CSV table of C-alpha atoms in Angstrom, one decimal:
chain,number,residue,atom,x,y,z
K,1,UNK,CA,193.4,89.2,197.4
K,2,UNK,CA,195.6,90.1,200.5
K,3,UNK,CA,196.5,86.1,201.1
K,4,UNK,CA,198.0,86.3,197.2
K,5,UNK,CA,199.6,89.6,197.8
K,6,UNK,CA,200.9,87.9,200.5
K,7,UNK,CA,201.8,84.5,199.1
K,8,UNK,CA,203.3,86.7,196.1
K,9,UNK,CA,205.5,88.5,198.1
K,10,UNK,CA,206.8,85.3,200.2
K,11,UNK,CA,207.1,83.4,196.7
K,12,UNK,CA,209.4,86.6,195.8
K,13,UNK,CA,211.3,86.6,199.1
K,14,UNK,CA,212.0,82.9,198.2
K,15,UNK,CA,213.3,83.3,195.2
K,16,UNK,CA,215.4,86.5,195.6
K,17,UNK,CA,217.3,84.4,199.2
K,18,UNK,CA,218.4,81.5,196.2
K,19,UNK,CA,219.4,84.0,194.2
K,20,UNK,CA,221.5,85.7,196.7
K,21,UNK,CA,222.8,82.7,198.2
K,22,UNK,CA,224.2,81.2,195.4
K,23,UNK,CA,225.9,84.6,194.0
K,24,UNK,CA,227.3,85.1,197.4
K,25,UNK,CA,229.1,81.4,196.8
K,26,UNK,CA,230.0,82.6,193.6
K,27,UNK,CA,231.8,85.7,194.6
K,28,UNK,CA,233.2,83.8,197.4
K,29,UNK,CA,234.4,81.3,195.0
K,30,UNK,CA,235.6,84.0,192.4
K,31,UNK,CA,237.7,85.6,195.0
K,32,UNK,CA,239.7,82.1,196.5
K,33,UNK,CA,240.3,81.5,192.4
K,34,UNK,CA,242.0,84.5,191.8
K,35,UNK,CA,244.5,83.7,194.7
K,36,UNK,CA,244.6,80.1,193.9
K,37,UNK,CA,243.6,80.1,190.1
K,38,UNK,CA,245.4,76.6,189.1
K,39,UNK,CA,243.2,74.7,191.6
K,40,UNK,CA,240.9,72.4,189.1
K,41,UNK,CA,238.6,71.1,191.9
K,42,UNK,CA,237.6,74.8,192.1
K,43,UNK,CA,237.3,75.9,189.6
K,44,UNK,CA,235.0,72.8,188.9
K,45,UNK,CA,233.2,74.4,192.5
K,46,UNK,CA,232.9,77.8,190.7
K,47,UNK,CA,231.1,76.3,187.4
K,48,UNK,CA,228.5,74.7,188.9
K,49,UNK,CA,227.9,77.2,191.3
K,50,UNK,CA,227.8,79.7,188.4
K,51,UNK,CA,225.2,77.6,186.9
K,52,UNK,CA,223.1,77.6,189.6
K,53,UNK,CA,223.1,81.0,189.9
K,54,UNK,CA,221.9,81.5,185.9
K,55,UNK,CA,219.2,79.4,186.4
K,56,UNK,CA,218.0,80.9,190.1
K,57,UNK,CA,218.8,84.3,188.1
K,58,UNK,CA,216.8,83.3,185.2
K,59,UNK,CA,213.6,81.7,187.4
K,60,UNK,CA,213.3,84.7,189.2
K,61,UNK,CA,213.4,87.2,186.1
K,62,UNK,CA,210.7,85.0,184.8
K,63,UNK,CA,208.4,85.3,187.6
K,64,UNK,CA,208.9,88.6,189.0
K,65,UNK,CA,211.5,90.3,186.6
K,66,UNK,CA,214.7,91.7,185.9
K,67,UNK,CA,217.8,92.0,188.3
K,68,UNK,CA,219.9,93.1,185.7
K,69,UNK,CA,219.6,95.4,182.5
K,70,UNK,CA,221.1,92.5,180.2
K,71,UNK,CA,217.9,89.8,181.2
K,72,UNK,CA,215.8,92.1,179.4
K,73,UNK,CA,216.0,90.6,175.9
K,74,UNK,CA,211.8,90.1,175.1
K,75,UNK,CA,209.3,92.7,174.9
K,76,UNK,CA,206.7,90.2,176.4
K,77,UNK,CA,204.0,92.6,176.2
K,78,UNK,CA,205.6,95.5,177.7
K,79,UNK,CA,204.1,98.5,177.5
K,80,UNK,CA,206.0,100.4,180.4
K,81,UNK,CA,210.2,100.8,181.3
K,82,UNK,CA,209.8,98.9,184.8
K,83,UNK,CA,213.3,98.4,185.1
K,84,UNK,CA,213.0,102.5,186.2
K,85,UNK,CA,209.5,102.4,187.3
K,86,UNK,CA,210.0,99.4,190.4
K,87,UNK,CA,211.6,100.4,193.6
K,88,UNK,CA,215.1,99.9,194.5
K,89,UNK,CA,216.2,97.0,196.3
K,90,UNK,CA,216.5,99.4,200.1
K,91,UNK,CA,212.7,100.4,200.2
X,1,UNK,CA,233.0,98.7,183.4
X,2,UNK,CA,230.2,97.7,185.8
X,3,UNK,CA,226.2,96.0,185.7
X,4,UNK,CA,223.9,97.4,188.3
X,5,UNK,CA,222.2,94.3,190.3
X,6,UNK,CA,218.6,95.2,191.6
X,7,UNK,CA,219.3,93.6,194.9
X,8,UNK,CA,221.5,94.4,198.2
X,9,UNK,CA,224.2,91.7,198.5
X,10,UNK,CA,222.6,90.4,202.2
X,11,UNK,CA,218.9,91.2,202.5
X,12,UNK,CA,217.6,94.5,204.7
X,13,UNK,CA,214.8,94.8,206.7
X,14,UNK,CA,215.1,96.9,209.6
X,15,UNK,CA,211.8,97.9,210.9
X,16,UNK,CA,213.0,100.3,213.7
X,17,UNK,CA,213.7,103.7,212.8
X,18,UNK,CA,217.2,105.1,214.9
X,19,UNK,CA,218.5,108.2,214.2
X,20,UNK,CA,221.1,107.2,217.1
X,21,UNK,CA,222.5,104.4,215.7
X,22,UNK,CA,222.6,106.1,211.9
X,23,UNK,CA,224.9,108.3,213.1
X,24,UNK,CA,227.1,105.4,214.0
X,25,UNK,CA,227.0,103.3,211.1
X,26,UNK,CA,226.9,106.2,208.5
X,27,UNK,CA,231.4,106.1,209.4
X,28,UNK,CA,231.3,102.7,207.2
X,29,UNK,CA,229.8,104.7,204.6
X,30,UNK,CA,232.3,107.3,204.5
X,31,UNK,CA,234.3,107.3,207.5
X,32,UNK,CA,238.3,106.8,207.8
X,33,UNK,CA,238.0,102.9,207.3
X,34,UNK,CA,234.5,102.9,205.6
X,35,UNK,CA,233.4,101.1,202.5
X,36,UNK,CA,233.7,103.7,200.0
X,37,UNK,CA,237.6,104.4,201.0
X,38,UNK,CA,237.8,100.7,200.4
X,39,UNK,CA,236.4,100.8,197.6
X,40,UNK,CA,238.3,103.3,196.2
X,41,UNK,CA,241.9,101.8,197.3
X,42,UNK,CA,241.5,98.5,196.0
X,43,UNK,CA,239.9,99.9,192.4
X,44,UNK,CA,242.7,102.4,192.7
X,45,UNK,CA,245.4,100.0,193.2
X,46,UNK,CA,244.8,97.7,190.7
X,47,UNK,CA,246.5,99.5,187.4
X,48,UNK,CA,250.2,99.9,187.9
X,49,UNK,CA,249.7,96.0,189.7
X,50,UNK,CA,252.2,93.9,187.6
X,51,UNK,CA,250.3,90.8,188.6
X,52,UNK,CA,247.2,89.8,186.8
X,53,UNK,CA,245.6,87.4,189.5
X,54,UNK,CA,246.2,90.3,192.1
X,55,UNK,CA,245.2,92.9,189.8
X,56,UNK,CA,242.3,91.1,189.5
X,57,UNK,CA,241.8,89.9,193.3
X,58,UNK,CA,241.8,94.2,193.7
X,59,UNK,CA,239.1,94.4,191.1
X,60,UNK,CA,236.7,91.4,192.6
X,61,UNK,CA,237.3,92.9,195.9
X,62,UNK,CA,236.6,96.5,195.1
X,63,UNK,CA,233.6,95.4,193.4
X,64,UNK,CA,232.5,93.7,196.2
X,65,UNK,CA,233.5,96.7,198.5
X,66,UNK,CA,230.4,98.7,196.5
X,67,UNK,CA,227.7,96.5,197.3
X,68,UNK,CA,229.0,96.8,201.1
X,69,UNK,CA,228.7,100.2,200.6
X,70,UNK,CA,225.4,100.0,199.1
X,71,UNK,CA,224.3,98.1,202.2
X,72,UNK,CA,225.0,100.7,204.8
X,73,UNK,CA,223.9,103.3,202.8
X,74,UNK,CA,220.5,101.3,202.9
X,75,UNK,CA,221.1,101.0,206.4
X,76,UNK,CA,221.4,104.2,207.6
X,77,UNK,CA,218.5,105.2,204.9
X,78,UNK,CA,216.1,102.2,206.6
X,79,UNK,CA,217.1,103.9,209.7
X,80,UNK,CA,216.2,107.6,209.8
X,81,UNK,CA,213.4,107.2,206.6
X,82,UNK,CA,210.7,108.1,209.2
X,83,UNK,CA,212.2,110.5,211.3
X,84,UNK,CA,209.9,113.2,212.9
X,85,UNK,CA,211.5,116.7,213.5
X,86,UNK,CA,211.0,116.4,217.2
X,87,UNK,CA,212.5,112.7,216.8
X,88,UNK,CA,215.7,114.4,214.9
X,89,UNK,CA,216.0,117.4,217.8
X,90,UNK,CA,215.8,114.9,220.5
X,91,UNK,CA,218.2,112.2,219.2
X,92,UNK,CA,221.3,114.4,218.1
X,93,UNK,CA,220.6,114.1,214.2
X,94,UNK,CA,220.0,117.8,213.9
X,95,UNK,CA,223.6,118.7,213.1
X,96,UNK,CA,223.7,116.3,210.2
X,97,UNK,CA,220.0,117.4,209.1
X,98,UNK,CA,220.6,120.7,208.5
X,99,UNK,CA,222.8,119.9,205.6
X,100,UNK,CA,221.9,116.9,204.4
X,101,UNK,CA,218.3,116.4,205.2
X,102,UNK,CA,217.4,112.4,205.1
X,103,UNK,CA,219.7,112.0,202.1
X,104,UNK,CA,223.3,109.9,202.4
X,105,UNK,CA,226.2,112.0,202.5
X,106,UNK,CA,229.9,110.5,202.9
X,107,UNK,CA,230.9,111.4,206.5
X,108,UNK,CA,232.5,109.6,209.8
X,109,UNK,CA,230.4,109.4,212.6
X,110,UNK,CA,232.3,112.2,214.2
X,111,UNK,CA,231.2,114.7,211.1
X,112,UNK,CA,234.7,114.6,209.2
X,113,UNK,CA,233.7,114.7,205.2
X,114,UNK,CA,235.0,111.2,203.3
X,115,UNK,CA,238.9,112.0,202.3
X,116,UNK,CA,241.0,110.5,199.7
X,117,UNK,CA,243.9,111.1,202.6
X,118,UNK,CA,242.2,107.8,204.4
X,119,UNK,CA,243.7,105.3,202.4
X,120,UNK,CA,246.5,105.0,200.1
X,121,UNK,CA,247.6,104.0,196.4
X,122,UNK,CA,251.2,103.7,197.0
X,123,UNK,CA,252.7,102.0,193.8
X,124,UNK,CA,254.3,99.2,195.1
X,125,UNK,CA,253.1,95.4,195.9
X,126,UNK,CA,254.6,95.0,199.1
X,127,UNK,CA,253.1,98.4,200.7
X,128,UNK,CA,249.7,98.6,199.0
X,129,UNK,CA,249.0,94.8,199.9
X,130,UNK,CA,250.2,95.7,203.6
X,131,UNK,CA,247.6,98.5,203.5
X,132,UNK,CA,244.6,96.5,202.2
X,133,UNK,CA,245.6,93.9,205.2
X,134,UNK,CA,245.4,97.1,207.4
X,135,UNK,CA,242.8,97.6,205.9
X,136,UNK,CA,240.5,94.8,206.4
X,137,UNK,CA,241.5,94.4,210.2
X,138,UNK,CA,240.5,98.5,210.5
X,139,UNK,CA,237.2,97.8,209.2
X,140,UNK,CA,236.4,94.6,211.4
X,141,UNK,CA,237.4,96.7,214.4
X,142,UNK,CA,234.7,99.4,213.3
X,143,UNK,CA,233.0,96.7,212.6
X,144,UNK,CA,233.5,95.1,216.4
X,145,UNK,CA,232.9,98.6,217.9
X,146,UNK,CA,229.1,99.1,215.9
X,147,UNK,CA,228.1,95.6,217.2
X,148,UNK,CA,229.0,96.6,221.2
X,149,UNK,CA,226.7,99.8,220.6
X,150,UNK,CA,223.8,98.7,218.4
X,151,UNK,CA,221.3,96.0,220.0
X,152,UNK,CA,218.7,96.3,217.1
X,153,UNK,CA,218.7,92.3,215.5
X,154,UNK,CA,218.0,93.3,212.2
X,155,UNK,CA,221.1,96.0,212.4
X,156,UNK,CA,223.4,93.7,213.7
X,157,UNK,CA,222.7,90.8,211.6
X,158,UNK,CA,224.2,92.8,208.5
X,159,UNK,CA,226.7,94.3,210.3
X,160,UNK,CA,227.9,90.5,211.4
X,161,UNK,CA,227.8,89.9,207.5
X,162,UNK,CA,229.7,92.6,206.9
X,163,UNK,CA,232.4,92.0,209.1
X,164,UNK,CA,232.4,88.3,208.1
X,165,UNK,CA,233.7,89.6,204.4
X,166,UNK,CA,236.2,91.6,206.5
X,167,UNK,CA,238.0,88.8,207.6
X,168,UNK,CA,237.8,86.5,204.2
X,169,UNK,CA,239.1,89.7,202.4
X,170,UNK,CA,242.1,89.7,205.1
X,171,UNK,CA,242.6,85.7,204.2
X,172,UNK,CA,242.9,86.7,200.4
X,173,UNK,CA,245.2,89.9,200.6
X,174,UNK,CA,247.6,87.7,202.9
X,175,UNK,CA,247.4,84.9,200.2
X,176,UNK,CA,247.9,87.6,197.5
X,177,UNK,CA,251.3,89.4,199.6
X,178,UNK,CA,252.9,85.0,200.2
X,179,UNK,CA,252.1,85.2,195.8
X,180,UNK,CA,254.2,88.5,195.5
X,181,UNK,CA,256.3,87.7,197.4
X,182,UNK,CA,257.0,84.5,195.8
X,183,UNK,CA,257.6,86.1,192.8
X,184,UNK,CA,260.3,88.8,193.8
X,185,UNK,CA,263.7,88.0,193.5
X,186,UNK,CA,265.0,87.4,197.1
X,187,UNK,CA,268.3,88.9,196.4
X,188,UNK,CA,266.8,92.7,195.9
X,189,UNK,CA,263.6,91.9,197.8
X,190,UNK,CA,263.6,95.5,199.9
X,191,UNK,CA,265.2,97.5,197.4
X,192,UNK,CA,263.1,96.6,194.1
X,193,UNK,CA,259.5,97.8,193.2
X,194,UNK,CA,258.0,96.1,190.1
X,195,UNK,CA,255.5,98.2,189.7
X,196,UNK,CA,258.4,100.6,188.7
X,197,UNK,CA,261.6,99.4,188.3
X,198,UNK,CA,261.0,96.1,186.2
């Protein structure tokens, strides 16, 4: 049981460093676009980024839950708001 | 209009608790050159700009200013969360304890309450992009200053983060002045504002 809490929580680390990786590139990108926002190649750069981040966004909702209000669009056998009830991200 | 993400921008884990160093880092929550004043100035800024893509650069930016100021707010809450009353007598936190307790308050690290008077929103392209360039170079001093008093790893390495976005912000705000400038007619260059006189 401790060995999966474990695991579980190294899974989650995991999954939240893609996440934040690839929406650190993304606002990275975002910001060079709006000073150089005829560049094609990237704006090209940006989309797939962007997509990458959906789906590391996305993966990690599925497996531990929401990062954002707007992913929360099944009840999925929900019987409690953990959106309010699961710590915030400094504890 | 803003989402909340359930995440810090750069990952926290500091496992020592240092009232000492709080008291440092608590100026980039609301000190003189802190987050929150940037923040503030950029969001500010940003309605009278005449320019969409540097309107918008002050938007991306003072977004991204929040989350920073999210961050050393979970720093100096990672910091002092354990702090025993002897530990608070003995390390010079006592003067901010009384008032605040453990909570976050905007201060500088000498005690001075946040202040709109720390940064300005001037109305005009040329001086409010001078004073985000400011700005930026203010903050990575601070920025320069924490790192040569804090030896703590986990501290430092989201301090070197931070300071990191310091510089990159300084790269697009000097990119955003060459744009205005660009598009000012030379011939009245010093004596026109177009966030008025167009």
């Amino acid at each position: 049981m401790v060995a999966n809490k474990e695991m579980n929580s190294a899974a989650k680390k995991k999954m939240l460093d893609r996440v934040n990786e690839l929406s650190f590139a993304v606002v990275e990108m975002n910001e060079y676009l709006d000073t150089h926002p005829y560049e094609k190649d990237a704006i090209d750069y940006f989309v797939r980024l962007n997509r990458e981040y959906n789906k590391a966004k996305k993966a990690y909702y599925e497996a531990f839950g929401p990062l954002t209000i707007d992913q929360i669009d099944q009840v999925n056998g929900m019987t409690a708001w953990n959106w309010a009830l699961e710590d915030l991200p400094w504890r | 209009m803003w989402n909340y993400e359930k995440r810090l921008q750069y990952p926290l884990k500091i496992k020592q608790c240092n009232p000492k160093i709080a008291q440092i880092i608590i100026s980039q929550y609301g000190g003189p050159d802190g987050e929150l004043g940037a923040s503030m100035r950029y969001l500010s800024q940003r309605y009278t700009m005449p320019y969409p893509e540097i309107a918008g650069l002050l938007t991306d930016i003072g977004t991204e200013e929040l989350a920073h100021f999210e961050m050393i707010g979970a720093i100096v809450y990672q910091l002092t969360k354990d702090l025993t009353p002897e530990e608070i007598k003995n390390s010079g936190f006592a003067p901010y304890y009384v008032d605040h307790t453990l909570a976050l308050w905007p201060q500088a690290a000498g005690g001075i309450p946040f202040n709109a008077c720390e940064f300005q929103s001037k109305g005009d392209v040329i001086t409010d992009l001078n004073e985000d360039l400011a700005a930026e170079q203010k903050a990575r001093t601070t920025y320069d200053n924490i790192l040569r008093l804090v030896d703590d790893p986990d501290v430092c390495d989201a301090i070197r983060f931070l300071r990191a976005r310091e510089i990159v912000h300084y790269q697009r705000f000097g990119e955003a002045l060459r744009l205005a400038a660009e598009k000012l007619d030379e011939k009245n260059f010093y004596a026109f504002n177009p966030e008025f006189d167009s």
